[in-house]
């Protein structure tokens, strides 16, 4: 045998054991009760940083989504509710932007920080059901799930539910196991926290209630103080918000009824099919890649058999049954409800409802998770993240060349905000107090203006409470109507009524991205001076 052949074989021998040692190290860390939390926390932080960088690249030339701008606007005042939704998402945004600058990158960092917290909580949750190795595998599956990366770019109440709903399920599993007064208090508080994020959390609360009634061990749980203490704690914790709801005449429910009630059966059917297909498509990626990671045997042609019969000490089947029931109910319930109750079901409503799916799959006792599976899936996650980071400038360049004049994505609302701030300050030598415009314009203007004027939406019956028409007339405001928008006629009619003596002008904004011009947008501007 030649010297070169011996050297090559020795090099391979050194290389393969090093990968094997890395695999063993990862498995030992993931399986260690103390080191496991540090591993998951570090993984979540790295995931958040990587995907913040990716999103900053991918969203070049775009303003932040209006949901993000809306949450920022809510956070300017810590109220008990904001018209459409309960207040927690606004409170979180308010605290975040006290600590970080009001910029695009910090809004994406907020979204990713939210999801990183969700990953760590989902690990704690998984630990109630499976062993440490499987729990880490679940977390990496979630990191591959598009909701936790590509689709997680906009911070809003739906995204924040990926913190509060895992907390709620974790609290339920804890209460189901311990059946103590303390665990009941924590369950009630977690339920209140979920409801203060979005009323949609009632779907998860209902699923938990059904799980408690269906589970074979239901009598032990229902005879304990835990569920009844939880209900009392939930009601007490919600009292301030319930009082606010009464004061505003239950306006969030008016908003939901006005916005999401449908009568056309064909439209309802189409939306339900779209909702189901959208969420199945998103779940397919982590499910398929997870299955490949379980089967793949490095440097071997034959895959591992990852299914086996017999008892599995790595799964708590009693708690796994709770997870299976809850996930089944929240998967089937909303589309069935939409069909029966005739309401508009948005695909985004599925964002917080499927975080249990990876755990439900990994908790199947027949599934075997070998050490190498952790390395396979973690490597897959890292490769995907680094490849997307590397090619993100090319993705953006392609989108800008193809779509920069399509839709509202690239309209220069941030430039409009800065120009209007300067126009107000030149005229009145004071902070711009209120912007009157529809949500897709007014909220981004609030975000990008250095003065962060309070948003006022024309003809909106569910006022956010950040300002009022009377206050706007007293302090003065700038009204904005976008030319070419389908709401232009309504907007101008409102301005004619409430800004009859305003100074009028037309502004045109346009940005250039990578040397390419974006859409030129004309805005009808109404400047109403402060009352004397």
Short mmCIF file of C-alpha atoms in Angstrom, two decimals:
data_model
loop_
_atom_site.label_atom_id
_atom_site.label_comp_id
_atom_site.label_asym_id
_atom_site.label_seq_id
_atom_site.Cartn_x
_atom_site.Cartn_y
_atom_site.Cartn_z
CA UNK A 1 0.00 0.00 0.00
CA UNK A 2 1.30 3.45 -0.86
CA UNK A 3 2.17 6.11 1.68
CA UNK A 4 -0.52 8.37 0.21
CA UNK A 5 -3.18 5.71 0.80
CA UNK A 6 -2.08 5.26 4.40
CA UNK A 7 -2.12 9.04 4.98
CA UNK A 8 -5.57 9.33 3.41
CA UNK A 9 -6.94 6.53 5.58
CA UNK A 10 -5.41 8.10 8.68
CA UNK A 11 -6.93 11.47 7.79
CA UNK A 12 -10.34 9.86 7.40
CA UNK A 13 -9.87 8.11 10.71
CA UNK A 14 -9.08 11.38 12.41
CA UNK A 15 -11.96 13.20 10.72
CA UNK A 16 -14.74 10.70 11.40
CA UNK A 17 -14.02 10.22 15.11
CA UNK A 18 -13.98 14.01 15.54
CA UNK A 19 -17.50 14.21 14.13
CA UNK A 20 -18.46 11.26 16.30
CA UNK A 21 -17.05 13.03 19.35
CA UNK A 22 -19.03 16.15 18.44
CA UNK A 23 -22.15 14.02 18.11
CA UNK A 24 -21.48 12.44 21.49
CA UNK A 25 -20.83 15.85 23.05
CA UNK A 26 -24.09 17.28 21.72
CA UNK A 27 -26.06 14.24 22.88
CA UNK A 28 -24.48 14.33 26.34
CA UNK A 29 -25.18 18.05 26.72
CA UNK A 30 -28.74 17.65 25.53
CA UNK A 31 -29.29 14.73 27.92
CA UNK A 32 -27.74 16.38 30.97
CA UNK A 33 -30.36 17.96 33.28
CA UNK A 34 -28.11 20.91 34.13
CA UNK A 35 -26.30 21.44 30.83
CA UNK A 36 -29.48 20.90 28.80
CA UNK A 37 -30.98 24.26 29.76
CA UNK A 38 -27.78 26.09 28.87
CA UNK A 39 -27.61 24.27 25.55
CA UNK A 40 -31.19 25.16 24.66
CA UNK A 41 -30.78 28.77 25.79
CA UNK A 42 -27.60 29.15 23.75
CA UNK A 43 -29.25 27.54 20.75
CA UNK A 44 -32.24 29.91 21.03
CA UNK A 45 -29.96 32.96 21.26
CA UNK A 46 -27.91 31.90 18.22
CA UNK A 47 -31.14 31.23 16.30
CA UNK A 48 -32.48 34.68 17.19
CA UNK A 49 -29.26 36.45 16.18
CA UNK A 50 -28.91 34.57 12.88
CA UNK A 51 -32.49 35.15 11.84
CA UNK A 52 -32.45 38.79 12.90
CA UNK A 53 -29.53 39.28 10.51
CA UNK A 54 -31.37 37.35 7.80
CA UNK A 55 -34.56 39.36 8.20
CA UNK A 56 -32.70 42.66 8.15
CA UNK A 57 -31.24 41.58 4.81
CA UNK A 58 -34.46 40.15 3.39
CA UNK A 59 -36.53 43.21 4.30
CA UNK A 60 -34.13 45.74 2.79
CA UNK A 61 -36.08 48.51 1.11
CA UNK A 62 -39.32 47.68 2.96
CA UNK A 63 -40.92 49.48 5.86
CA UNK A 64 -41.86 47.41 8.90
CA UNK A 65 -45.18 45.60 8.72
CA UNK A 66 -48.13 47.65 9.95
CA UNK A 67 -48.75 45.10 12.74
CA UNK A 68 -45.30 45.87 14.14
CA UNK A 69 -45.90 49.61 13.85
CA UNK A 70 -49.30 49.17 15.52
CA UNK A 71 -47.76 47.32 18.48
CA UNK A 72 -45.19 50.11 18.80
CA UNK A 73 -47.97 52.73 18.79
CA UNK A 74 -49.85 50.85 21.49
CA UNK A 75 -46.71 50.70 23.59
CA UNK A 76 -46.56 54.50 23.75
CA UNK A 77 -49.31 54.31 26.40
CA UNK A 78 -49.75 51.42 28.82
CA UNK A 79 -53.52 50.97 28.66
CA UNK A 80 -55.74 48.07 29.73
CA UNK A 81 -56.75 47.46 26.11
CA UNK A 82 -56.28 48.91 22.65
CA UNK A 83 -59.62 48.72 20.90
CA UNK A 84 -59.07 45.61 18.81
CA UNK A 85 -56.99 43.54 21.19
CA UNK A 86 -56.02 43.09 24.84
CA UNK A 87 -52.89 44.94 25.92
CA UNK A 88 -50.00 42.54 26.50
CA UNK A 89 -48.44 42.78 23.03
CA UNK A 90 -48.47 46.58 23.30
CA UNK A 91 -46.92 46.48 26.77
CA UNK A 92 -44.10 44.20 25.58
CA UNK A 93 -43.42 46.44 22.58
CA UNK A 94 -43.46 49.50 24.83
CA UNK A 95 -40.83 48.03 27.15
CA UNK A 96 -38.72 46.75 24.23
CA UNK A 97 -38.54 50.13 22.52
CA UNK A 98 -37.63 51.80 25.79
CA UNK A 99 -34.49 49.67 25.70
CA UNK A 100 -33.79 49.61 21.96
CA UNK A 101 -33.94 52.26 19.21
CA UNK A 102 -37.06 52.56 17.06
CA UNK A 103 -35.53 51.07 13.93
CA UNK A 104 -36.25 48.26 11.49
CA UNK A 105 -33.55 45.96 12.87
CA UNK A 106 -34.79 46.27 16.44
CA UNK A 107 -38.33 45.35 15.34
CA UNK A 108 -36.99 42.14 13.77
CA UNK A 109 -34.89 41.53 16.87
CA UNK A 110 -38.07 41.86 18.96
CA UNK A 111 -39.79 39.21 16.85
CA UNK A 112 -36.84 36.86 17.07
CA UNK A 113 -36.37 37.45 20.81
CA UNK A 114 -40.04 36.54 21.27
CA UNK A 115 -39.55 33.32 19.34
CA UNK A 116 -36.34 32.51 21.21
CA UNK A 117 -38.26 32.75 24.50
CA UNK A 118 -40.89 30.49 22.97
CA UNK A 119 -38.25 27.89 22.08
CA UNK A 120 -36.94 27.75 25.64
CA UNK A 121 -40.45 27.48 27.09
CA UNK A 122 -41.28 24.72 24.59
CA UNK A 123 -38.20 22.85 25.89
CA UNK A 124 -39.51 23.08 29.45
CA UNK A 125 -42.87 21.91 28.16
CA UNK A 126 -41.34 19.01 26.27
CA UNK A 127 -39.46 17.96 29.40
CA UNK A 128 -42.82 17.23 31.04
CA UNK A 129 -43.56 14.72 28.30
CA UNK A 130 -40.28 13.26 26.98
CA UNK A 131 -36.67 12.83 28.04
CA UNK A 132 -33.98 15.48 27.59
CA UNK A 133 -32.71 14.14 24.26
CA UNK A 134 -36.16 14.17 22.69
CA UNK A 135 -36.89 17.59 24.18
CA UNK A 136 -33.89 19.12 22.42
CA UNK A 137 -34.88 17.39 19.19
CA UNK A 138 -38.31 19.04 19.50
CA UNK A 139 -36.72 22.47 19.93
CA UNK A 140 -34.60 22.08 16.78
CA UNK A 141 -37.68 20.94 14.83
CA UNK A 142 -39.44 24.11 15.96
CA UNK A 143 -36.47 26.23 14.88
CA UNK A 144 -36.86 24.75 11.38
CA UNK A 145 -40.64 25.33 11.39
CA UNK A 146 -41.10 28.44 9.16
CA UNK A 147 -43.20 30.17 11.83
CA UNK A 148 -40.01 30.41 13.92
CA UNK A 149 -37.92 31.89 11.10
CA UNK A 150 -39.22 33.19 7.75
CA UNK A 151 -42.82 33.70 8.88
CA UNK A 152 -41.79 35.12 12.24
CA UNK A 153 -40.70 38.49 10.92
CA UNK A 154 -43.60 40.54 12.23
CA UNK A 155 -44.12 41.01 15.95
CA UNK A 156 -47.83 41.07 16.77
CA UNK A 157 -50.28 39.36 19.17
CA UNK A 158 -50.21 36.16 17.10
CA UNK A 159 -46.44 35.89 17.46
CA UNK A 160 -46.49 36.73 21.18
CA UNK A 161 -48.86 33.81 21.70
CA UNK A 162 -45.87 31.57 20.94
CA UNK A 163 -44.70 32.59 24.39
CA UNK A 164 -47.95 32.72 26.33
CA UNK A 165 -49.65 29.61 24.91
CA UNK A 166 -46.65 27.30 25.56
CA UNK A 167 -46.60 28.77 29.08
CA UNK A 168 -50.29 27.92 29.40
CA UNK A 169 -49.82 24.31 28.29
CA UNK A 170 -46.74 23.96 30.52
CA UNK A 171 -48.77 25.23 33.48
CA UNK A 172 -51.57 22.77 32.67
CA UNK A 173 -49.22 19.79 32.49
CA UNK A 174 -47.69 20.89 35.79
CA UNK A 175 -51.12 21.22 37.41
CA UNK A 176 -52.29 17.90 35.96
CA UNK A 177 -49.28 16.18 37.51
CA UNK A 178 -49.09 17.95 40.88
CA UNK A 179 -52.80 18.75 41.42
CA UNK A 180 -51.90 21.30 44.09
CA UNK A 181 -53.23 24.75 44.97
CA UNK A 182 -49.96 26.39 43.89
CA UNK A 183 -50.01 24.68 40.49
CA UNK A 184 -53.63 25.81 40.09
CA UNK A 185 -52.62 29.42 40.77
CA UNK A 186 -49.90 29.20 38.13
CA UNK A 187 -52.36 27.71 35.63
CA UNK A 188 -54.84 30.52 36.26
CA UNK A 189 -52.17 33.19 35.85
CA UNK A 190 -50.92 31.57 32.64
CA UNK A 191 -54.48 31.53 31.31
CA UNK A 192 -54.89 35.22 32.10
CA UNK A 193 -51.57 36.02 30.43
CA UNK A 194 -52.68 34.17 27.29
CA UNK A 195 -56.03 35.99 27.19
CA UNK A 196 -54.30 39.33 27.73
CA UNK A 197 -52.28 38.59 24.58
CA UNK A 198 -55.22 37.77 22.32
CA UNK A 199 -58.73 36.47 22.89
CA UNK A 200 -57.93 33.75 20.33
CA UNK A 201 -56.23 32.01 23.29
CA UNK A 202 -59.70 30.78 24.24
CA UNK A 203 -59.16 28.04 21.62
CA UNK A 204 -56.20 26.70 23.61
CA UNK A 205 -58.03 27.12 26.91
CA UNK A 206 -60.96 25.16 25.47
CA UNK A 207 -58.61 22.45 24.20
CA UNK A 208 -57.04 22.15 27.64
CA UNK A 209 -60.49 21.88 29.19
CA UNK A 210 -61.43 19.08 26.81
CA UNK A 211 -58.13 17.31 27.48
CA UNK A 212 -58.84 17.43 31.21
CA UNK A 213 -62.31 15.91 30.62
CA UNK A 214 -61.22 13.24 28.12
CA UNK A 215 -58.03 12.03 29.81
CA UNK A 216 -58.39 8.68 31.65
CA UNK A 217 -56.94 10.29 34.81
CA UNK A 218 -59.53 13.09 34.72
CA UNK A 219 -61.15 12.22 38.05
CA UNK A 220 -57.90 12.60 40.00
CA UNK A 221 -57.36 16.01 38.41
CA UNK A 222 -60.94 17.27 38.69
CA UNK A 223 -61.21 16.17 42.33
CA UNK A 224 -58.08 18.13 43.19
CA UNK A 225 -58.10 21.87 43.98
CA UNK A 226 -55.93 22.71 40.96
CA UNK A 227 -58.57 23.26 38.23
CA UNK A 228 -60.94 25.19 40.50
CA UNK A 229 -58.19 27.39 41.93
CA UNK A 230 -57.08 28.02 38.33
CA UNK A 231 -60.54 29.23 37.31
CA UNK A 232 -60.81 31.56 40.31
CA UNK A 233 -57.28 32.91 39.74
CA UNK A 234 -58.02 33.48 36.05
CA UNK A 235 -61.17 35.48 36.78
CA UNK A 236 -59.48 37.58 39.48
CA UNK A 237 -56.45 38.30 37.29
CA UNK A 238 -58.72 39.34 34.41
CA UNK A 239 -60.91 41.68 36.48
CA UNK A 240 -59.12 44.95 35.53
CA UNK A 241 -59.35 44.08 31.85
CA UNK A 242 -62.97 42.97 32.21
CA UNK A 243 -63.77 46.33 33.79
CA UNK A 244 -62.06 48.05 30.85
CA UNK A 245 -64.13 45.97 28.43
CA UNK A 246 -67.30 47.15 30.12
CA UNK A 247 -66.15 50.78 30.04
CA UNK A 248 -65.54 50.64 26.28
CA UNK A 249 -68.79 48.77 25.66
CA UNK A 250 -66.95 45.57 24.66
CA UNK A 251 -65.52 47.24 21.57
CA UNK A 252 -63.05 44.40 20.71
CA UNK A 253 -66.00 42.10 20.13
CA UNK A 254 -67.65 44.75 17.97
CA UNK A 255 -64.44 44.84 15.95
CA UNK A 256 -64.38 41.04 15.60
CA UNK A 257 -68.04 40.89 14.60
CA UNK A 258 -67.72 43.70 12.05
CA UNK A 259 -64.48 42.39 10.55
CA UNK A 260 -64.75 38.60 10.51
CA UNK A 261 -68.44 37.73 10.06
CA UNK A 262 -69.18 36.20 6.65
CA UNK A 263 -72.33 35.01 4.92
CA UNK A 264 -71.01 33.66 1.61
CA UNK A 265 -70.63 29.89 1.95
CA UNK A 266 -68.24 29.55 -1.01
CA UNK A 267 -65.88 32.14 0.48
CA UNK A 268 -65.96 30.42 3.87
CA UNK A 269 -65.17 27.04 2.30
CA UNK A 270 -62.31 28.54 0.30
CA UNK A 271 -60.83 30.21 3.38
CA UNK A 272 -61.04 27.01 5.43
CA UNK A 273 -59.32 24.99 2.71
CA UNK A 274 -56.64 27.68 2.42
CA UNK A 275 -56.13 27.72 6.20
CA UNK A 276 -55.71 23.94 6.35
CA UNK A 277 -53.43 23.76 3.31
CA UNK A 278 -51.27 26.67 4.51
CA UNK A 279 -50.63 25.17 7.92
CA UNK A 280 -50.03 21.65 6.60
CA UNK A 281 -47.47 23.04 4.15
CA UNK A 282 -45.63 24.88 6.93
CA UNK A 283 -45.60 21.80 9.17
CA UNK A 284 -44.33 19.56 6.37
CA UNK A 285 -40.81 21.04 6.48
CA UNK A 286 -39.92 20.22 10.12
CA UNK A 287 -41.79 16.90 9.94
CA UNK A 288 -39.96 15.70 6.83
CA UNK A 289 -36.54 16.98 7.91
CA UNK A 290 -37.09 15.52 11.38
CA UNK A 291 -37.91 12.11 9.88
CA UNK A 292 -34.81 12.25 7.67
CA UNK A 293 -32.66 13.14 10.69
CA UNK A 294 -34.05 10.17 12.61
CA UNK A 295 -33.35 7.75 9.74
CA UNK A 296 -30.11 9.12 8.34
CA UNK A 297 -26.99 7.15 9.16
CA UNK A 298 -23.85 9.14 8.21
CA UNK A 299 -21.48 7.34 5.84
CA UNK A 300 -23.86 4.38 5.52
CA UNK A 301 -26.20 3.55 2.65
CA UNK A 302 -28.83 1.86 4.81
CA UNK A 303 -30.87 4.18 7.06
CA UNK A 304 -31.58 3.56 10.73
CA UNK A 305 -34.93 1.96 11.54
CA UNK A 306 -36.42 4.74 13.66
CA UNK A 307 -39.60 2.91 14.64
CA UNK A 308 -39.63 0.07 17.19
CA UNK A 309 -42.09 -1.81 19.34
CA UNK A 310 -42.06 -2.08 23.08
CA UNK A 311 -42.07 0.21 26.08
CA UNK A 312 -40.30 3.54 25.86
CA UNK A 313 -38.94 5.00 29.07
CA UNK A 314 -38.25 8.27 27.27
CA UNK A 315 -41.96 9.12 27.01
CA UNK A 316 -44.46 9.98 29.74
CA UNK A 317 -47.50 8.52 27.99
CA UNK A 318 -49.98 10.11 30.40
CA UNK A 319 -48.72 13.61 29.63
CA UNK A 320 -48.23 12.72 25.96
CA UNK A 321 -51.93 11.92 25.80
CA UNK A 322 -52.68 15.42 27.04
CA UNK A 323 -50.49 16.88 24.29
CA UNK A 324 -52.10 14.71 21.58
CA UNK A 325 -55.61 15.72 22.66
CA UNK A 326 -54.77 19.44 22.89
CA UNK A 327 -53.05 19.50 19.49
CA UNK A 328 -55.89 17.58 17.84
CA UNK A 329 -58.51 19.95 19.24
CA UNK A 330 -56.74 23.18 18.22
CA UNK A 331 -56.00 21.70 14.79
CA UNK A 332 -59.57 20.67 14.05
CA UNK A 333 -61.58 23.15 16.12
CA UNK A 334 -60.93 26.49 14.33
CA UNK A 335 -61.72 25.32 10.77
CA UNK A 336 -64.82 23.48 11.99
CA UNK A 337 -65.85 26.59 13.93
CA UNK A 338 -65.41 28.74 10.82
CA UNK A 339 -67.66 26.40 8.84
CA UNK A 340 -70.33 26.24 11.53
CA UNK A 341 -70.29 29.85 12.76
CA UNK A 342 -69.59 31.52 9.41
CA UNK A 343 -66.55 33.59 10.29
CA UNK A 344 -63.47 34.63 8.34
CA UNK A 345 -60.53 32.43 9.31
CA UNK A 346 -57.10 33.92 8.59
CA UNK A 347 -54.08 31.76 7.89
CA UNK A 348 -52.15 33.80 10.48
CA UNK A 349 -54.45 32.49 13.18
CA UNK A 350 -52.66 29.18 12.86
CA UNK A 351 -49.34 30.78 13.86
CA UNK A 352 -49.67 29.98 17.60
CA UNK A 353 -51.65 26.74 17.34
CA UNK A 354 -49.16 24.16 16.06
CA UNK A 355 -46.13 24.51 18.32
CA UNK A 356 -47.14 21.19 19.93
CA UNK A 357 -46.97 19.22 16.66
CA UNK A 358 -43.22 18.37 16.83
CA UNK A 359 -43.65 17.25 20.44
CA UNK A 360 -46.76 15.24 19.56
CA UNK A 361 -44.75 13.41 16.87
CA UNK A 362 -41.59 12.85 18.92
CA UNK A 363 -43.69 11.64 21.88
CA UNK A 364 -44.98 8.67 19.89
CA UNK A 365 -43.50 5.77 21.90
CA UNK A 366 -42.52 3.82 18.76
CA UNK A 367 -40.20 6.63 17.63
CA UNK A 368 -36.56 6.16 18.58
CA UNK A 369 -34.27 9.20 18.80
CA UNK A 370 -30.61 8.16 18.55
CA UNK A 371 -27.70 10.38 19.45
CA UNK A 372 -26.78 10.94 15.82
CA UNK A 373 -30.31 12.23 15.10
CA UNK A 374 -29.61 15.31 17.23
CA UNK A 375 -26.48 16.08 15.22
CA UNK A 376 -28.29 15.42 11.93
CA UNK A 377 -31.13 17.82 12.68
CA UNK A 378 -28.97 20.50 14.32
CA UNK A 379 -26.63 20.44 11.33
CA UNK A 380 -29.63 20.72 9.00
CA UNK A 381 -30.90 23.77 10.92
CA UNK A 382 -27.46 25.40 10.86
CA UNK A 383 -26.92 24.76 7.15
CA UNK A 384 -30.35 26.17 6.27
CA UNK A 385 -29.75 29.26 8.39
CA UNK A 386 -26.25 29.95 7.05
CA UNK A 387 -27.25 29.33 3.43
CA UNK A 388 -30.22 31.68 3.71
CA UNK A 389 -28.00 34.28 5.38
CA UNK A 390 -25.45 33.97 2.57
CA UNK A 391 -27.96 34.21 -0.27
CA UNK A 392 -30.30 36.76 1.35
CA UNK A 393 -28.72 39.70 -0.56
CA UNK A 394 -29.39 37.87 -3.84
CA UNK A 395 -32.96 37.09 -2.79
CA UNK A 396 -33.53 40.76 -2.03
CA UNK A 397 -31.97 41.87 -5.31
CA UNK A 398 -34.25 39.50 -7.23
CA UNK A 399 -37.37 40.64 -5.36
CA UNK A 400 -36.50 44.28 -5.85
CA UNK A 401 -36.03 43.81 -9.57
CA UNK A 402 -39.26 41.84 -9.94
CA UNK A 403 -41.68 43.24 -7.35
CA UNK A 404 -40.51 46.70 -6.33
CA UNK A 405 -43.52 48.38 -7.98
CA UNK A 406 -46.10 45.74 -7.02
CA UNK A 407 -48.49 46.24 -4.13
CA UNK A 408 -47.85 48.34 -1.05
CA UNK A 409 -44.70 46.59 0.19
CA UNK A 410 -42.18 49.11 -1.11
CA UNK A 411 -44.15 52.35 -0.71
CA UNK A 412 -42.05 54.93 1.08
CA UNK A 413 -44.05 55.57 4.23
CA UNK A 414 -40.92 56.11 6.30
CA UNK A 415 -39.82 58.95 4.02
CA UNK A 416 -43.32 60.41 4.23
CA UNK A 417 -43.16 60.31 8.04
CA UNK A 418 -39.89 62.22 8.16
CA UNK A 419 -41.03 64.84 5.64
CA UNK A 420 -44.30 65.45 7.48
CA UNK A 421 -42.50 65.72 10.82
CA UNK A 422 -40.30 68.44 9.37
CA UNK A 423 -43.32 70.20 7.82
CA UNK A 424 -45.12 70.27 11.20
CA UNK A 425 -42.11 71.45 13.17
CA UNK A 426 -41.34 74.24 10.68
CA UNK A 427 -44.89 75.54 10.95
CA UNK A 428 -45.62 75.19 14.66
CA UNK A 429 -42.24 74.75 16.41
CA UNK A 430 -43.66 71.87 18.44
CA UNK A 431 -43.93 68.10 18.46
CA UNK A 432 -46.32 66.61 15.91
CA UNK A 433 -49.10 65.18 18.12
CA UNK A 434 -51.56 63.19 15.95
CA UNK A 435 -51.66 61.54 12.52
CA UNK A 436 -55.08 60.82 11.01
CA UNK A 437 -54.89 58.05 8.42
CA UNK A 438 -55.96 54.50 7.81
CA UNK A 439 -53.99 51.82 9.61
CA UNK A 440 -51.74 50.75 6.72
CA UNK A 441 -50.46 54.34 6.47
CA UNK A 442 -50.96 55.87 9.91
CA UNK A 443 -49.23 53.15 11.96
CA UNK A 444 -45.97 53.13 9.93
CA UNK A 445 -45.94 56.94 10.04
CA UNK A 446 -46.21 56.76 13.83
CA UNK A 447 -43.30 54.30 13.93
CA UNK A 448 -40.96 56.24 11.64
CA UNK A 449 -41.68 59.83 12.64
CA UNK A 450 -39.18 61.09 15.25
CA UNK A 451 -42.19 62.62 17.06
CA UNK A 452 -44.18 59.34 17.04
CA UNK A 453 -47.61 61.02 16.71
CA UNK A 454 -50.59 59.14 18.12
CA UNK A 455 -52.55 57.39 15.35
CA UNK A 456 -56.20 58.24 14.73
CA UNK A 457 -58.09 56.06 12.23
CA UNK A 458 -60.97 57.78 10.38
CA UNK A 459 -64.46 56.33 11.00
CA UNK A 460 -63.12 53.50 13.16
CA UNK A 461 -65.65 52.41 15.81
CA UNK A 462 -63.00 50.52 17.84
CA UNK A 463 -60.68 53.33 18.83
CA UNK A 464 -57.30 52.29 20.22
CA UNK A 465 -57.66 54.81 23.03
CA UNK A 466 -54.31 56.44 22.20
CA UNK A 467 -56.07 59.65 21.19
CA UNK A 468 -59.53 60.90 20.17
CA UNK A 469 -61.02 63.16 17.52
CA UNK A 470 -61.63 65.87 20.12
CA UNK A 471 -58.04 65.70 21.31
CA UNK A 472 -56.78 65.73 17.72
CA UNK A 473 -58.74 68.89 16.91
CA UNK A 474 -57.49 70.52 20.08
CA UNK A 475 -53.82 69.65 19.53
CA UNK A 476 -53.86 69.78 15.73
CA UNK A 477 -53.13 66.89 13.39
CA UNK A 478 -51.97 65.90 9.94
CA UNK A 479 -54.37 63.89 7.82
CA UNK A 480 -53.09 61.58 5.07
CA UNK A 481 -55.01 60.05 2.16
CA UNK A 482 -53.19 57.81 -0.30
CA UNK A 483 -54.10 58.52 -3.92
CA UNK A 484 -55.09 55.42 -5.83
CA UNK A 485 -56.11 53.60 -2.65
CA UNK A 486 -59.54 51.97 -2.62
CA UNK A 487 -60.34 53.90 0.58
CA UNK A 488 -59.47 57.30 -0.97
CA UNK A 489 -63.05 58.47 -1.35
CA UNK A 490 -63.92 57.59 2.26
CA UNK A 491 -60.72 59.18 3.50
CA UNK A 492 -61.33 62.46 1.66
CA UNK A 493 -64.94 62.57 2.85
CA UNK A 494 -63.69 62.27 6.46
CA UNK A 495 -61.13 65.03 5.88
CA UNK A 496 -63.78 67.25 4.33
CA UNK A 497 -65.85 66.92 7.49
CA UNK A 498 -63.12 67.16 10.13
CA UNK A 499 -60.32 69.07 8.39
CA UNK A 500 -62.30 71.60 6.36
CA UNK A 501 -59.95 74.50 7.17
CA UNK A 502 -56.74 72.51 6.83
CA UNK A 503 -53.75 73.54 4.78
CA UNK A 504 -53.69 71.15 1.84
CA UNK A 505 -50.81 69.85 -0.19
CA UNK A 506 -49.71 66.85 -2.23
CA UNK A 507 -46.51 64.99 -1.39
CA UNK A 508 -44.85 62.33 -3.52
CA UNK A 509 -42.43 59.83 -2.04
CA UNK A 510 -40.14 57.32 -3.70
CA UNK A 511 -37.12 55.34 -2.61
CA UNK A 512 -34.29 53.79 -4.56
CA UNK A 513 -33.11 50.29 -3.70
CA UNK A 514 -29.77 49.04 -4.99
CA UNK A 515 -29.98 51.72 -7.68
CA UNK A 516 -33.52 50.68 -8.69
CA UNK A 517 -36.49 53.05 -8.24
CA UNK A 518 -39.37 51.97 -6.05
CA UNK A 519 -42.99 53.01 -6.65
CA UNK A 520 -43.77 56.72 -6.62
CA UNK A 521 -46.72 57.32 -4.30
CA UNK A 522 -48.72 60.53 -4.09
CA UNK A 523 -50.34 61.50 -0.80
CA UNK A 524 -53.03 64.10 -0.18
CA UNK A 525 -51.98 65.92 2.99
CA UNK A 526 -54.21 67.94 5.36
CA UNK A 527 -52.43 69.98 8.04
CA UNK A 528 -54.79 71.11 10.80
CA UNK A 529 -53.16 73.63 13.19
CA UNK A 530 -53.61 73.45 16.97
CA UNK A 531 -56.72 75.14 18.32
CA UNK A 532 -56.09 78.63 19.66
#
